[in-house]
Coordinates of C-alpha atoms and ligand atoms in Angstrom, one line a residue:
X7 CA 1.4 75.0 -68.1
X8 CA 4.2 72.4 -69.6
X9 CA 3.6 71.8 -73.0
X10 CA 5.9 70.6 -76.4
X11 CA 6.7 72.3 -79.5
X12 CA 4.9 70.7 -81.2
X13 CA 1.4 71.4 -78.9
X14 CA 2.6 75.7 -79.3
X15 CA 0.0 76.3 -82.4
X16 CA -2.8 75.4 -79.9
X17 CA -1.5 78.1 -77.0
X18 CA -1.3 81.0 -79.3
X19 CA -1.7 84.1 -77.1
X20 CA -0.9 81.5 -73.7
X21 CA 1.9 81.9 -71.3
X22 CA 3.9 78.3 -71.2
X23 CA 6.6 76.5 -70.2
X24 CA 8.6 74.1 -72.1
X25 CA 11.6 71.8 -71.3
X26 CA 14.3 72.2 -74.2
X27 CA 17.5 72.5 -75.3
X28 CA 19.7 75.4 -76.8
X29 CA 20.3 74.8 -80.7
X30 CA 21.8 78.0 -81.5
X31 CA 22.1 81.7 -80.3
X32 CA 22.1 84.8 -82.0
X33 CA 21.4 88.6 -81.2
X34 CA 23.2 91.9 -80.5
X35 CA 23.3 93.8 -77.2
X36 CA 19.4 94.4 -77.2
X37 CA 18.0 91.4 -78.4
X38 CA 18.5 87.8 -77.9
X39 CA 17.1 85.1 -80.3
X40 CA 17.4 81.4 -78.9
X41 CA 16.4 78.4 -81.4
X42 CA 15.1 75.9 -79.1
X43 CA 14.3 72.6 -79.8
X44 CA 12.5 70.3 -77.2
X45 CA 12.3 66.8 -79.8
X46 CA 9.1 67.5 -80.8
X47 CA 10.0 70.6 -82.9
X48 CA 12.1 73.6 -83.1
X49 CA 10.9 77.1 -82.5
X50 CA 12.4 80.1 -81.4
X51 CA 12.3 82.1 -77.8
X52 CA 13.3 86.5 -77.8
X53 CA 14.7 87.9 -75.0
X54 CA 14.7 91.8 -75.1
X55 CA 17.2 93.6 -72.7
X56 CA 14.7 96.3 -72.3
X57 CA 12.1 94.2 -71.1
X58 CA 14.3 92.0 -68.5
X59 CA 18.0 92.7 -68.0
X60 CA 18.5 90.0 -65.8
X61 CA 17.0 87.6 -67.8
X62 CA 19.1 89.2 -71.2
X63 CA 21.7 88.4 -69.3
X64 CA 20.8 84.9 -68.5
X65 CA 20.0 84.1 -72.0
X66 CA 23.5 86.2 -73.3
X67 CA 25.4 83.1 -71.7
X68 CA 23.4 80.1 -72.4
X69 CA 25.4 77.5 -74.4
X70 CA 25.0 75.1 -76.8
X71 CA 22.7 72.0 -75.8
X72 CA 22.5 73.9 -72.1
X73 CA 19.1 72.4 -71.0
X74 CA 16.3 74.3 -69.5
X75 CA 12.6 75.3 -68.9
X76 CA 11.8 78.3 -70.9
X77 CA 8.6 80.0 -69.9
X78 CA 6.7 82.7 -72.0
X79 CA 4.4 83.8 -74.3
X80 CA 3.2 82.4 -77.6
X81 CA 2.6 84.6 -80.4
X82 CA 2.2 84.3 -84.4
X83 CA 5.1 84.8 -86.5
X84 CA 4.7 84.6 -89.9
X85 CA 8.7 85.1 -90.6
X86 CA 9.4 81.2 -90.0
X87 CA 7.9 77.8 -91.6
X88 CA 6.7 76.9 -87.8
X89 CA 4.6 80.0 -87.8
X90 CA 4.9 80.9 -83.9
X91 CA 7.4 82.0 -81.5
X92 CA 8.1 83.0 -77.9
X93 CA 8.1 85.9 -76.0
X94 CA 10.4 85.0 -73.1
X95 CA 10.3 85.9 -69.6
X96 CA 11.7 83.1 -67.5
X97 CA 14.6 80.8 -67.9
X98 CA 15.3 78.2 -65.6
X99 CA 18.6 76.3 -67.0
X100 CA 18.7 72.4 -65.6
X101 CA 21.8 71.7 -66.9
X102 CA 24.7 74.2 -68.6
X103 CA 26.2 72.7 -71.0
X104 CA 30.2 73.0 -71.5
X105 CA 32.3 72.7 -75.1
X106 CA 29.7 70.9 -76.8
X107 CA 31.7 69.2 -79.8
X108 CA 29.1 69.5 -83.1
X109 CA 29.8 73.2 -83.6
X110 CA 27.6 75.2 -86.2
X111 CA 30.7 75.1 -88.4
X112 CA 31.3 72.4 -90.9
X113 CA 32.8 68.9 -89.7
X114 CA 33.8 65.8 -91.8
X115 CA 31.6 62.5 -91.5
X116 CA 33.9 60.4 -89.7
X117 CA 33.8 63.4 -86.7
X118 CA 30.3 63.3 -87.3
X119 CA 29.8 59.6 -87.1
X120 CA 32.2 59.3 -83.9
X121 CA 29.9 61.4 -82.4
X122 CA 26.5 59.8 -84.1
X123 CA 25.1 59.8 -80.3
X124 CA 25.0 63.9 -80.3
X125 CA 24.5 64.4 -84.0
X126 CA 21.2 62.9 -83.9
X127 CA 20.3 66.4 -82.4
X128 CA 21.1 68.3 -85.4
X129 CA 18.2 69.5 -87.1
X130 CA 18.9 67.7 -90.5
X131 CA 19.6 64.8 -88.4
X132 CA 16.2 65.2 -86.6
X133 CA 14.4 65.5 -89.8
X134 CA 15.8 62.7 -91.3
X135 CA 14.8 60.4 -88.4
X136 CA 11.2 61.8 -88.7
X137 CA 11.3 61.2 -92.0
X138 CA 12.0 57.4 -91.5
X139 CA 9.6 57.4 -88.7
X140 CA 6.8 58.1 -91.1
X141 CA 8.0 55.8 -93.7
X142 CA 7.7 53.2 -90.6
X143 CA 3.7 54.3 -89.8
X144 CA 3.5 54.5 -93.2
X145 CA 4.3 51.0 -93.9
X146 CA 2.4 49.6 -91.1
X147 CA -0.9 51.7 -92.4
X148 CA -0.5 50.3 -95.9
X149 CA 0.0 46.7 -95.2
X150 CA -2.5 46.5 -92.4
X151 CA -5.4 48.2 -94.2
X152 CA -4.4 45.9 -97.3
X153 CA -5.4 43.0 -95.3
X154 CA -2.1 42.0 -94.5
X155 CA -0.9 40.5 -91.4
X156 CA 2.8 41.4 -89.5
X157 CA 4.4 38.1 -89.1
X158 CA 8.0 38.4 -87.1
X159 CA 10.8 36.1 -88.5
X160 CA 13.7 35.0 -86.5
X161 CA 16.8 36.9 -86.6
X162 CA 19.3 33.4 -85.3
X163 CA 18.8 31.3 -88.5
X164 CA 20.0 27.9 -89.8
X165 CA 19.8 28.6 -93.5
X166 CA 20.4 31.8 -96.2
X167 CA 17.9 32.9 -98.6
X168 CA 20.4 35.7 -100.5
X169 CA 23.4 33.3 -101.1
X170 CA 25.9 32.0 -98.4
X171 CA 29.1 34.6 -99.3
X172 CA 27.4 37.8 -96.9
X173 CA 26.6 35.6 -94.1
X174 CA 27.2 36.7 -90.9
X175 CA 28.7 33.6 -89.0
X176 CA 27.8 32.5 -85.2
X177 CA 27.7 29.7 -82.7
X178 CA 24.0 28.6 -81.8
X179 CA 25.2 26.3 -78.6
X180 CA 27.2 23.7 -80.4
X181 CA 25.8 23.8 -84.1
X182 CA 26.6 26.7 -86.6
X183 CA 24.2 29.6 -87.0
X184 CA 23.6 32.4 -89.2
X185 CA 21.7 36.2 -88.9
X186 CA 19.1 36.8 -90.9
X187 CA 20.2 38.1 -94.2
X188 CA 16.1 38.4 -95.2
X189 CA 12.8 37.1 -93.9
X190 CA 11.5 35.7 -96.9
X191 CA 11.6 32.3 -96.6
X192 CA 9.8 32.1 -93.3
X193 CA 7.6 34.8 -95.0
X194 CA 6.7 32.3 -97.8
X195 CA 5.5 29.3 -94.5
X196 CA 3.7 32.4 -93.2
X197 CA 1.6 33.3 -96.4
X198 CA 0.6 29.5 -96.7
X199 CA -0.9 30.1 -92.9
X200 CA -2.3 33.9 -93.5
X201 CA -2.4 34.7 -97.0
X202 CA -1.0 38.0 -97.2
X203 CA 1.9 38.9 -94.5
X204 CA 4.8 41.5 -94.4
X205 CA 7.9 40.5 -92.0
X206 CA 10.0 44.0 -91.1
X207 CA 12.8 43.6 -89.5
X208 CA 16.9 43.9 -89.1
X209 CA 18.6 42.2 -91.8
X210 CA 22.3 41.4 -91.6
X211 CA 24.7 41.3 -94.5
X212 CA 28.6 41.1 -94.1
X213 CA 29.0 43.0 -97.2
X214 CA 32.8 44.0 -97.8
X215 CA 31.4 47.4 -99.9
X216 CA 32.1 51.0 -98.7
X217 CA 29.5 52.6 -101.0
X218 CA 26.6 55.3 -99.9
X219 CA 24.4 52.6 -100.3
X220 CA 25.3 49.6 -98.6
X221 CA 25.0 49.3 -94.5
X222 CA 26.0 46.2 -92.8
X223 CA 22.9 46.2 -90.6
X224 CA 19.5 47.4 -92.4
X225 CA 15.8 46.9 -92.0
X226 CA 13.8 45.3 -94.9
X227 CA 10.3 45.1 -95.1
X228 CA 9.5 41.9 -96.4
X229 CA 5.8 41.4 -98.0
X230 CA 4.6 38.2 -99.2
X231 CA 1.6 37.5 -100.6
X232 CA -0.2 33.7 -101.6
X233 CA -1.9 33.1 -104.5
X234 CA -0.4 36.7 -106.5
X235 CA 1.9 36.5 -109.2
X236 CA 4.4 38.5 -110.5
X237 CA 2.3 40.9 -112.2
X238 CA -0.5 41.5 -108.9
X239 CA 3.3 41.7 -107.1
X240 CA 4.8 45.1 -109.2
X241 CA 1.0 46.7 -109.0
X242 CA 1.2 46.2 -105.1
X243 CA 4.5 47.5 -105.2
X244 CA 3.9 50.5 -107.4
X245 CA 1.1 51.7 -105.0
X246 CA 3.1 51.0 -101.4
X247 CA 5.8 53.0 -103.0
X248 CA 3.1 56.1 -104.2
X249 CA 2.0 56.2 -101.1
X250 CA 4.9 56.0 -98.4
X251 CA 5.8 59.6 -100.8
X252 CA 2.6 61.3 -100.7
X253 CA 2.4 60.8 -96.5
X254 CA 5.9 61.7 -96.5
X255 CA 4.8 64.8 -98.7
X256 CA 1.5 65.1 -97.0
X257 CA 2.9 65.3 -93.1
X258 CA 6.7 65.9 -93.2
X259 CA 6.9 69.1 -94.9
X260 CA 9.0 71.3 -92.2
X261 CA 11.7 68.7 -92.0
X262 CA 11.5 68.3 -96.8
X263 CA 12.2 71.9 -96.1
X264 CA 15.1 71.5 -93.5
X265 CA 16.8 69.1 -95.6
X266 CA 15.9 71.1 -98.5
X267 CA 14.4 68.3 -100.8
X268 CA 13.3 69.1 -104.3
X269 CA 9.6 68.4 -103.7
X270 CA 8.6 68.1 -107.5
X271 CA 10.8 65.3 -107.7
X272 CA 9.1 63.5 -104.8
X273 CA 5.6 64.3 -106.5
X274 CA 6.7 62.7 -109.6
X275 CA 6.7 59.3 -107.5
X276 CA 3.2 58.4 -108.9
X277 CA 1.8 54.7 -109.9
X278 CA 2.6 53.2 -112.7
X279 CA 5.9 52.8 -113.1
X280 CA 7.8 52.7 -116.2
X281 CA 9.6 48.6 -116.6
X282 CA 12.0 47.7 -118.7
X283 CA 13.5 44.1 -118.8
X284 CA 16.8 43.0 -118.3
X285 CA 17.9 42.3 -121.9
X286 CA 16.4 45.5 -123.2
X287 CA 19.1 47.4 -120.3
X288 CA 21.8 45.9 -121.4
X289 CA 20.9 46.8 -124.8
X290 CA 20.3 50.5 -123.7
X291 CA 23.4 50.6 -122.1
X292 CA 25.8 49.6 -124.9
X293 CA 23.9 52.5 -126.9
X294 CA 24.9 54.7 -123.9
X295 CA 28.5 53.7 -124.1
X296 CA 29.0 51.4 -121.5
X297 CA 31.0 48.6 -123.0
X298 CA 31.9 47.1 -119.7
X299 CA 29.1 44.5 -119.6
X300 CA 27.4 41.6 -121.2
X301 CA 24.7 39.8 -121.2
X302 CA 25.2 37.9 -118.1
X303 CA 27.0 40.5 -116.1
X304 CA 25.3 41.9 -112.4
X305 CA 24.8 45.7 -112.6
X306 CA 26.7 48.5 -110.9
X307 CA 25.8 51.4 -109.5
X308 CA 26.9 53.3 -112.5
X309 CA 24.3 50.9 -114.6
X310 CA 21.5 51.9 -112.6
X311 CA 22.0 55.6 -112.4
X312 CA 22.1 55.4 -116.6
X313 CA 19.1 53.6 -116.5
X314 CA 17.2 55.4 -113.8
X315 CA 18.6 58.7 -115.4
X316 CA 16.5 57.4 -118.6
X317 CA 13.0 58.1 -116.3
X318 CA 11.7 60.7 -114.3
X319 CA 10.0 58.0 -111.7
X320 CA 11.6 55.1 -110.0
X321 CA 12.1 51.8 -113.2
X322 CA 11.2 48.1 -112.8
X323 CA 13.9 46.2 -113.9
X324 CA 12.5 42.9 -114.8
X325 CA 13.1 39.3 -116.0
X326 CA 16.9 39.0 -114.9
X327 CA 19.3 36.1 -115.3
X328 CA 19.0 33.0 -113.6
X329 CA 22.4 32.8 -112.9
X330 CA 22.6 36.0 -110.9
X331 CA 19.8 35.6 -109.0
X332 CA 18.2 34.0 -105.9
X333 CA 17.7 29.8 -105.9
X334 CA 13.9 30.4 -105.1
X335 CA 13.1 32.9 -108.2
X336 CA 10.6 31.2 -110.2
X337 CA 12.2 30.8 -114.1
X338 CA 10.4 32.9 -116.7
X339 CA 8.1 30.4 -119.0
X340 CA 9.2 32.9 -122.1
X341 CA 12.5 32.6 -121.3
X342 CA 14.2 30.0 -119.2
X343 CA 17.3 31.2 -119.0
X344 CA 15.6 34.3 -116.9
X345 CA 13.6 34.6 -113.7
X346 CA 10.4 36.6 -113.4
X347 CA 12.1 39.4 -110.8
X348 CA 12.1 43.0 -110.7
X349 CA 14.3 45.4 -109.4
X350 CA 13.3 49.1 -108.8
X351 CA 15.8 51.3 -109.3
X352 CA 15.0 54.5 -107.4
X353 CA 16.2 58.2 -109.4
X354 CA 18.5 60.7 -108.5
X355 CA 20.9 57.4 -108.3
X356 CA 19.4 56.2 -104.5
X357 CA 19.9 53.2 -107.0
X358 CA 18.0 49.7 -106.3
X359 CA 15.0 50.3 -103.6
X360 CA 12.9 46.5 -104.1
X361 CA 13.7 43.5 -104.7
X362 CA 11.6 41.1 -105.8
X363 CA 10.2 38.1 -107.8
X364 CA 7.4 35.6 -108.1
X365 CA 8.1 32.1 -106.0
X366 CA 9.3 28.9 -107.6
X367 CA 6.4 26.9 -106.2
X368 CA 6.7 23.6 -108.1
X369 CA 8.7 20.8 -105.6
X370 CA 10.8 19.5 -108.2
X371 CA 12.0 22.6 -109.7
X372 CA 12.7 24.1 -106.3
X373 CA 14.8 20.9 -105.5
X374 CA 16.8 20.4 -108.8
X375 CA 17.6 24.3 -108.3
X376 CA 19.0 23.8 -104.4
X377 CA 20.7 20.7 -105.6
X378 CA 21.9 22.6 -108.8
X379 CA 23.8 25.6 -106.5
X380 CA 25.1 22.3 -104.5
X381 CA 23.3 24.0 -101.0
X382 CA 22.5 22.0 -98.3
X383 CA 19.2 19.7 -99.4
X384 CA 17.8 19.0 -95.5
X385 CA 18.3 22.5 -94.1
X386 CA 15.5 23.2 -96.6
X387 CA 13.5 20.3 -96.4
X388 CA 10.8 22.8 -94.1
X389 CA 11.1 25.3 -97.1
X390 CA 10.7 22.5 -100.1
X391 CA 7.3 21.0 -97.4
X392 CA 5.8 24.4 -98.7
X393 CA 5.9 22.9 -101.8
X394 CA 4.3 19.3 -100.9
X395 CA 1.6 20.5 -98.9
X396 CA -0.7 22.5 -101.2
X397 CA 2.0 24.5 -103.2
X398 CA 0.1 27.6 -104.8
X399 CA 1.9 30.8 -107.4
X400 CA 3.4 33.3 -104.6
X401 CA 5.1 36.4 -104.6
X402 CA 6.7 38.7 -102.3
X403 CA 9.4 41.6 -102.1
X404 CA 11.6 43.3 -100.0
X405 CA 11.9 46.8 -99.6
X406 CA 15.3 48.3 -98.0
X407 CA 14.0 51.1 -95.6
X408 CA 17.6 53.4 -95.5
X409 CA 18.0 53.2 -99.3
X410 CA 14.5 54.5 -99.3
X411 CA 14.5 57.3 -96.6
X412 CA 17.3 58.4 -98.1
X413 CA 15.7 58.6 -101.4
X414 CA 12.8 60.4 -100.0
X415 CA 14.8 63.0 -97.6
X416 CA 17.6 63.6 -100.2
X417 CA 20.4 62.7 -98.3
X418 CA 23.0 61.4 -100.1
X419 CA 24.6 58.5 -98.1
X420 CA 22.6 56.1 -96.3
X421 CA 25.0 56.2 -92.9
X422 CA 22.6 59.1 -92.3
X423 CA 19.2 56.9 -92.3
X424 CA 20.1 54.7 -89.5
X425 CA 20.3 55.9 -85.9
X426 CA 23.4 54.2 -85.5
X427 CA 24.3 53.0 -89.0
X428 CA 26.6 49.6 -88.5
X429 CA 29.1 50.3 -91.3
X430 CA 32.6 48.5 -92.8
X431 CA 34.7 50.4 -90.6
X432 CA 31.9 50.7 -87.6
X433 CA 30.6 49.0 -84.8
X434 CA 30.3 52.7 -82.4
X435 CA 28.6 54.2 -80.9
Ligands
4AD8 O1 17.6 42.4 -103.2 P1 17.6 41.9 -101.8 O2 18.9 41.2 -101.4 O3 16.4 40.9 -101.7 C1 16.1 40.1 -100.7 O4 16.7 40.0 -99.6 C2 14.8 39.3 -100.9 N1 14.8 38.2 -100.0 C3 13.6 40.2 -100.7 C4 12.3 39.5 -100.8 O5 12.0 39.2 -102.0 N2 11.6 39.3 -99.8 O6 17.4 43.0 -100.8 C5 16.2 43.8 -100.8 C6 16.4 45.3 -100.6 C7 17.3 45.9 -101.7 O7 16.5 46.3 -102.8 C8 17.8 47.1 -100.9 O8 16.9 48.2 -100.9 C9 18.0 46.6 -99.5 O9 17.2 45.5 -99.4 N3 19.4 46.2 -99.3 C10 20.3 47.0 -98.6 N4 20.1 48.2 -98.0 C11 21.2 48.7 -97.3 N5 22.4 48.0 -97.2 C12 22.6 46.8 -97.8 N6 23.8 46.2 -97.7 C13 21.5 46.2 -98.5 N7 21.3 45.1 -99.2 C14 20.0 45.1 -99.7
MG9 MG1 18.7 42.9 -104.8

């Protein structure tokens, strides 16, 4: 019978067969033990010379990434995290692989990145991909039994919602077009039809940085909700967040383990979360030493890992300036010369996870702000109709999903969250 890896708990004691490829290999003269991996999981097959000498000899020379149909017997083990293993006694190689080029020695990440197409087989690589993949079902559980709807938002766009400097630049037939640097403001129409929607999808920013946290290409999920204001906004986000870590916790535990993530710090990721407004950093940060910035200034990464250093769960940063902020935030009636936003900084310096902020949503402060930044006043007359037509408070958010898998996994660099992560310096494979 043909099964996966990850069907084996529910053949203990069955002969099967399984299609897979060779991991690794190790043994001695008596005993071979291949670590297979067929996808679905990995789990190891023994070959014993003194059962099978042809077959020993069969598995002696299997290569790397050689792929085959392993047949044999499934039996506990309680050595490994997976729990079974295989007795082997057939091997029926489809293909032999030759000089595979990820070797289980170290290589650099430009190697690794050339070849990103066979490095998603690595078993780190394998568990970070699972990892997002539940963050995706995650997000899609949350939202929908919230009462949210998923509304898709084009990617070919006319006008930019995060500034015009990072726009990616293209001809739409004869008129000029851009890629979508967020969904939001198609979002906002949306929440006036449905109420509660959540766009979620590729994002595009031609951002000249080479940092771990930047990508040129990353997915956003993008909830907006009608008739919530800033406050109902940071409790939704607070719980979306909880949870996306307790499933990750809850049904990713094998690949936590392969990547070796601290748990405890993933089960400190628990509603609410600590805020602290903008003024208040900066204040914080001159006690720390940094004498670098003002009132005023944008933070840096090295900001944000002070201030996320200064909690053990992910910070709000609220209430930022105006003036270095997005045209549609909604100005803060305590302070006008700050917008009611929050950032959340992640720990462990993932750095800024959310975005967000409650909706300008009266016409004529919407229009003296476009006017104000000099941007072009018809591409947004469908925007400011939100605004004639039975205007109402609104908020929304946008969560960057590689910043956050790789908070939640532990890796360090977000190239590693994306199957094929779109950086400065790459466009392959
Ligand atoms: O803070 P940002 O620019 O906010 C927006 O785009 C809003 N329109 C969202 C909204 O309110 N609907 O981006 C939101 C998040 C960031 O917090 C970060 O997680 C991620 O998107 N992000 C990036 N991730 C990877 N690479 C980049 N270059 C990113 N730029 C932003
Ligand atoms: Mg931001």
């Amino acid at each position: 019978m043909k099964i996966t890896i990850n069907e084996v708990p529910k053949h203990n004691g069955k002969t099967v067969t399984i299609g897979c490829w060779l991991l690794q290999k190790r043994g001695s003269g008596k005993i071979q033990f291949l670590q297979l991996r067929d996808g679905t999981g990995f789990m190891q097959g023994v070959v014993v010379k003194a059962n099978d000498e042809n077959l020993f000899e069969t598995a002696k020379h299997l290569t790397q990434e050689t792929s085959m149909f392993v047949t044999g017997k499934i039996k506990e083990d309680g050595r490994s995290s997976f729990g079974y293993e295989m007795e082997v006694t057939a091997i029926e190689v489809i293909q032999a692989a030759e000089g595979y080029p990820i070797t289980p020695k170290e290589h650099g990440p430009e190697f690794l990145l050339d070849n990103r197409h066979l490095w998603l087989r690595s078993r780190k690589q394998h568990a970070v991909m699972s990892i997002r993949n539940q963050i995706i079902k995650s997000t899609y559980d949350f939202f929908f039994d919230h009462g949210f709807k998923k509304i898709d938002t084009p990617i070919l766009t006319a006008s930019s919602a995060e500034g015009t400097t990072e726009l990616f630049h293209t001809k739409y037939f004869e008129e000029d077009a851009y890629l979508s640097q967020s969904g939001q403001l198609h979002a906002e129409a949306a929440a006036m039809a449905h109420g509660k929607v959540f766009t979620f999808g590729p994002t595009f920013r031609a951002e000249k940085s080479k940092t771990r946290r930047h990508l040129i290409e990353f997915w956003m999920i993008e909830p907006e909700m009608a008739f919530y204001d800033h406050e109902d906004s940071l409790k939704l986000q607070e719980e979306y967040v909880q949870y996306l870590a307790e499933q990750v916790l809850k049904n990713c535990k094998l690949d936590l383990e392969a990547l070796d993530r601290d748990i405890t710090a993933l089960e400190k990721i628990k509603a609410p979360f600590p805020r602290i407004s903008y003024t208040d950093a900066i204040d914080f940060l001159h006690k720390e030493g940094f004498d670098d910035i003002e009132w005023g200034d944008d933070f840096g990464a090295p900001h944000e890992t002070a201030i996320a250093n200064h909690f053990d769960k992910p910070v709000f940063i609220v209430n930022y300036p105006k003036a270095i902020k997005s045209f549609y935030m909604k100005e803060n009636p305590e302070d006008p010369r700050t917008v009611l936003c929050a950032d959340l900084i992640a720990p462990e310096g993932y750095g800024e996870v959310i975005g967000g902020s409650e909706r300008t949503s009266d016409y004529d402060m919407l229009l003296a702000r476009i006017k104000e930044l000099n941007m072009d006043v018809d591409t947004y007359q469908w925007y400011l109709d939100l605004r004639r037509y039975g205007s109402v408070p609104h908020s929304g958010f946008g969560l960057g999903l590689e910043r956050t898998v790789a908070w939640l996994s532990g890796v360090k660099h977000v190239r590693e969250t994306a199957p094929f992560p779109r950086l400065l310096n790459r466009l392959e494979p």
